[in-house]
Tab-separated table of C-alpha atoms in Angstrom:
chain	number	residue	atom	x	y	z
A	1	MET	CA	5.954	77.302	30.402
A	2	PRO	CA	2.344	77.463	31.660
A	3	ASP	CA	0.541	80.631	30.578
A	4	LYS	CA	0.601	82.005	34.103
A	5	ASP	CA	4.423	81.764	34.176
A	6	SER	CA	5.206	82.462	30.520
A	7	SER	CA	6.632	85.943	31.116
A	8	THR	CA	8.851	84.910	34.053
A	9	PRO	CA	12.600	85.427	33.378
A	10	ARG	CA	14.597	82.317	32.548
A	11	VAL	CA	18.224	81.218	32.804
A	12	PHE	CA	19.393	78.946	29.992
A	13	LEU	CA	22.283	76.592	30.714
A	14	TYR	CA	24.160	75.768	27.499
A	15	ARG	CA	26.883	73.149	27.875
A	16	HIS	CA	29.699	73.290	25.337
A	17	GLY	CA	29.887	70.583	22.691
A	18	GLN	CA	31.967	67.440	22.908
A	19	THR	CA	35.767	67.550	23.217
A	20	GLU	CA	38.175	64.620	23.141
A	21	TRP	CA	38.385	64.639	26.928
A	22	SER	CA	34.650	64.923	27.540
A	23	LYS	CA	34.238	62.028	25.111
A	24	ASN	CA	36.718	59.959	27.144
A	25	GLY	CA	35.462	61.020	30.573
A	26	ARG	CA	38.592	62.977	31.498
A	27	TYR	CA	38.222	65.903	33.875
A	28	THR	CA	38.821	69.085	31.878
A	29	GLY	CA	39.224	72.304	33.805
A	30	ILE	CA	41.854	74.787	32.637
A	31	THR	CA	43.085	72.744	29.651
A	32	GLU	CA	42.133	74.415	26.383
A	33	LEU	CA	40.560	71.961	23.951
A	34	GLU	CA	38.707	72.517	20.688
A	35	LEU	CA	35.367	70.867	20.011
A	36	THR	CA	35.485	67.604	18.108
A	37	GLN	CA	33.580	67.425	14.820
A	38	ASP	CA	30.813	65.638	16.739
A	39	GLY	CA	30.873	68.520	19.217
A	40	VAL	CA	30.499	71.059	16.427
A	41	ASP	CA	27.610	69.024	15.017
A	42	GLN	CA	25.935	68.865	18.447
A	43	VAL	CA	25.991	72.643	18.825
A	44	ASN	CA	24.925	73.224	15.236
A	45	ALA	CA	21.928	70.966	15.803
A	46	SER	CA	20.823	72.502	19.111
A	47	GLY	CA	21.505	76.020	17.855
A	48	LYS	CA	19.360	75.591	14.745
A	49	MET	CA	16.543	74.109	16.781
A	50	ILE	CA	16.341	76.445	19.766
A	51	VAL	CA	18.368	79.635	19.108
A	52	GLY	CA	16.947	82.479	17.034
A	53	SER	CA	14.004	84.809	16.620
A	54	GLY	CA	10.813	83.233	17.978
A	55	LYS	CA	12.672	80.182	19.307
A	56	LEU	CA	13.352	79.054	22.873
A	57	ILE	CA	16.491	81.187	23.182
A	58	ASP	CA	15.405	84.361	21.405
A	59	PRO	CA	18.271	86.896	21.205
A	60	ALA	CA	15.754	89.744	21.407
A	61	LYS	CA	14.666	88.485	24.838
A	62	LEU	CA	18.159	88.114	26.282
A	63	ALA	CA	19.289	90.576	28.927
A	64	HIS	CA	22.793	89.118	29.019
A	65	VAL	CA	24.979	86.257	27.829
A	66	TYR	CA	27.676	85.064	30.250
A	67	ILE	CA	30.378	82.816	28.805
A	68	SER	CA	33.171	80.828	30.408
A	69	PRO	CA	36.607	82.064	29.273
A	70	ARG	CA	37.563	78.571	28.119
A	71	ARG	CA	37.889	78.192	24.343
A	72	ARG	CA	35.380	75.330	24.089
A	73	ALA	CA	32.652	77.516	25.606
A	74	MET	CA	33.468	80.483	23.384
A	75	GLN	CA	33.420	78.195	20.342
A	76	THR	CA	29.975	76.925	21.353
A	77	PHE	CA	28.573	80.457	21.507
A	78	GLU	CA	30.127	81.286	18.138
A	79	ILE	CA	28.498	78.264	16.485
A	80	ALA	CA	25.067	78.425	18.141
A	81	PHE	CA	24.276	82.040	17.209
A	82	SER	CA	24.047	83.634	13.789
A	83	ASP	CA	26.558	86.338	12.895
A	84	ALA	CA	23.805	88.961	12.930
A	85	ASP	CA	22.580	87.958	16.380
A	86	LYS	CA	26.124	87.893	17.782
A	87	GLN	CA	26.769	91.343	16.363
A	88	ALA	CA	23.538	92.740	17.824
A	89	LEU	CA	24.254	91.267	21.253
A	90	ASN	CA	27.828	92.541	21.266
A	91	ASP	CA	26.774	96.002	20.070
A	92	ALA	CA	24.310	96.145	22.970
A	93	LYS	CA	27.115	95.084	25.353
A	94	LYS	CA	25.110	92.041	26.375
A	95	VAL	CA	27.947	89.501	26.094
A	96	SER	CA	30.722	88.992	28.618
A	97	GLU	CA	33.295	86.392	29.570
A	98	THR	CA	33.473	85.629	33.278
A	99	ASP	CA	35.769	83.460	35.368
A	100	ARG	CA	32.749	82.726	37.544
A	101	LEU	CA	31.660	80.282	34.822
A	102	ALA	CA	35.052	78.645	34.325
A	103	GLU	CA	34.920	74.895	34.902
A	104	TRP	CA	35.808	73.588	38.365
A	105	ASP	CA	39.578	73.847	38.905
A	106	TYR	CA	40.493	70.168	39.194
A	107	GLY	CA	44.054	70.770	40.372
A	108	LEU	CA	45.933	67.463	40.520
A	109	TYR	CA	43.003	65.712	38.846
A	110	GLU	CA	43.197	67.580	35.545
A	111	GLY	CA	43.006	65.135	32.649
A	112	LEU	CA	42.312	62.101	34.844
A	113	LEU	CA	39.425	59.633	34.916
A	114	THR	CA	37.330	59.162	38.062
A	115	LYS	CA	38.941	55.789	38.809
A	116	GLU	CA	42.402	57.353	38.466
A	117	ILE	CA	41.479	60.191	40.817
A	118	ARG	CA	40.202	57.768	43.449
A	119	ALA	CA	43.378	55.684	43.163
A	120	LEU	CA	45.537	58.812	43.513
A	121	ARG	CA	43.651	59.964	46.590
A	122	LYS	CA	44.097	56.576	48.247
A	123	ASP	CA	47.830	56.822	47.548
A	124	HIS	CA	47.694	60.167	49.366
A	125	GLY	CA	46.003	58.591	52.390
A	126	LEU	CA	42.584	60.101	51.670
A	127	ASP	CA	39.088	58.614	51.518
A	128	THR	CA	39.630	55.878	54.085
A	129	GLU	CA	35.924	55.818	54.994
A	130	SER	CA	34.170	56.697	51.719
A	131	GLU	CA	34.993	57.165	48.039
A	132	TRP	CA	35.849	60.577	46.657
A	133	ASP	CA	32.901	62.823	45.854
A	134	ILE	CA	33.818	66.114	44.184
A	135	TRP	CA	30.677	67.801	45.527
A	136	ARG	CA	31.850	67.141	49.073
A	137	ASP	CA	35.627	66.763	48.849
A	138	GLY	CA	36.684	69.156	46.092
A	139	CYS	CA	40.060	68.703	44.390
A	140	GLU	CA	43.624	68.563	45.698
A	141	ASN	CA	45.539	71.689	44.649
A	142	GLY	CA	42.334	72.814	42.946
A	143	GLU	CA	39.016	74.228	44.103
A	144	SER	CA	36.962	73.219	47.090
A	145	ALA	CA	33.193	72.967	46.895
A	146	GLN	CA	32.995	76.170	48.951
A	147	GLN	CA	35.146	78.109	46.498
A	148	VAL	CA	32.922	77.084	43.594
A	149	THR	CA	29.861	77.931	45.689
A	150	ASP	CA	31.176	81.412	46.401
A	151	ARG	CA	31.777	82.365	42.778
A	152	LEU	CA	28.453	80.932	41.612
A	153	ASP	CA	26.534	82.654	44.388
A	154	ASN	CA	28.081	85.943	43.293
A	155	LEU	CA	26.828	85.391	39.742
A	156	ILE	CA	23.376	84.301	40.935
A	157	GLN	CA	23.069	87.468	42.999
A	158	GLU	CA	23.938	89.516	39.911
A	159	ILE	CA	21.352	87.678	37.801
A	160	ARG	CA	18.625	88.103	40.398
A	161	THR	CA	19.353	91.822	40.502
A	162	LEU	CA	18.609	91.879	36.771
A	163	HIS	CA	15.465	89.790	37.272
A	164	LYS	CA	13.840	91.267	40.364
A	165	ASP	CA	12.060	94.179	38.646
A	166	ASN	CA	11.075	92.139	35.593
A	167	MET	CA	9.217	89.173	37.045
A	168	HIS	CA	6.170	89.743	34.835
A	169	GLY	CA	7.976	90.416	31.565
A	170	GLU	CA	8.396	94.170	31.998
A	171	ASN	CA	11.654	94.026	30.013
A	172	PRO	CA	13.613	91.313	28.170
A	173	SER	CA	15.313	89.499	31.027
A	174	ASP	CA	16.355	86.026	29.930
A	175	ILE	CA	19.941	85.049	30.749
A	176	LEU	CA	22.172	82.615	28.874
A	177	LEU	CA	25.124	80.838	30.486
A	178	VAL	CA	27.554	79.025	28.170
A	179	ALA	CA	29.824	76.834	30.235
A	180	HIS	CA	30.692	73.320	31.402
A	181	GLY	CA	29.181	70.109	32.718
A	182	HIS	CA	30.224	70.182	36.364
A	183	LEU	CA	29.948	73.946	36.621
A	184	LEU	CA	26.404	74.186	35.238
A	185	ARG	CA	25.184	71.359	37.450
A	186	ALA	CA	26.766	73.155	40.393
A	187	PHE	CA	25.000	76.347	39.311
A	188	THR	CA	21.684	74.489	39.301
A	189	LYS	CA	22.198	73.304	42.868
A	190	ARG	CA	23.006	76.796	44.066
A	191	TRP	CA	20.107	78.342	42.067
A	192	LEU	CA	17.757	76.032	43.961
A	193	GLY	CA	19.453	76.805	47.275
A	194	TYR	CA	21.041	73.392	47.830
A	195	PRO	CA	24.568	72.933	49.193
A	196	MET	CA	27.034	71.304	46.809
A	197	GLU	CA	27.001	68.015	48.687
A	198	PHE	CA	23.195	67.724	48.442
A	199	PRO	CA	22.503	64.423	46.596
A	200	LEU	CA	20.713	65.906	43.589
A	201	SER	CA	21.740	63.831	40.574
A	202	LEU	CA	21.767	65.938	37.414
A	203	MET	CA	22.738	65.166	33.811
A	204	LEU	CA	23.575	67.598	31.002
A	205	ASP	CA	24.854	66.246	27.698
A	206	PRO	CA	27.466	68.082	25.603
A	207	GLY	CA	25.723	70.665	23.444
A	208	ALA	CA	22.526	70.393	25.506
A	209	VAL	CA	20.482	73.161	27.124
A	210	GLY	CA	18.783	73.253	30.537
A	211	VAL	CA	16.295	75.844	31.801
A	212	LEU	CA	15.898	77.493	35.213
A	213	SER	CA	13.279	80.045	36.213
A	214	TYR	CA	10.939	80.947	39.108
A	215	GLN	CA	7.542	79.817	40.358
A	216	HIS	CA	4.634	82.232	40.779
A	217	HIS	CA	6.622	85.159	39.324
A	218	SER	CA	8.455	85.268	42.653
A	219	ILE	CA	12.154	86.078	42.952
A	220	ASP	CA	12.071	84.075	46.197
A	221	GLU	CA	10.923	80.875	44.463
A	222	PRO	CA	13.697	79.791	42.091
A	223	ALA	CA	12.807	76.619	40.193
A	224	MET	CA	14.069	74.157	37.596
A	225	LEU	CA	12.013	73.421	34.503
A	226	VAL	CA	12.240	69.642	34.251
A	227	GLY	CA	9.995	69.664	31.171
A	228	TYR	CA	9.296	72.359	28.627
A	229	GLY	CA	6.176	72.660	26.472
A	230	TYR	CA	6.746	73.984	22.963
A	231	PRO	CA	4.136	75.977	21.054
A	232	LEU	CA	2.656	74.515	17.892
A	233	GLN	CA	4.541	75.735	14.825
A	234	ASP	CA	2.638	76.631	11.665
């Protein structure tokens, strides 16, 4: 971050590593899947590069770690952090599972591909004027965009309560979210104040990390870091 913003609190978005269904493009909400070996390797690689003392995600600078209750997210946290750092964070009661970070409940679409979902919806007499868009239409027997909005807004309000008195680095205030592809992209939209249906195309690879923060040390100016400058290492 620029020097003038370097002490501003950040929110790190850590997507879980690859699973068989994420590899195949199948919508995975409540289904419990383990990471593939490639998924484990992805998290090992990102964890070694950016998690640890003096690195981008420095455990000493974390105010809290929020994790989806799904196994693949918990496994990602377990792999990315050293045993000592996990112990220190847990001892300080800085780690919690929360349903607010559970992946979108896909309802009837669980385990399906996008083309299969669109075919199913047409069989149900839906989408006669435009193709299915989860950000607008939600999921049959699952969550609507408004329901996902409500639970994410609740979490964002909690995070901003932690941040508001620490906008100039008064205390360690970074936040880590370990969760899922759709959910973390939805979180980004809501962090920036956009409705779910706003056409903001976002990508987040398995095992990858995104960064959100604020401009001008202002709690009223949430921002997305689309590029991050790293300090020179000796």
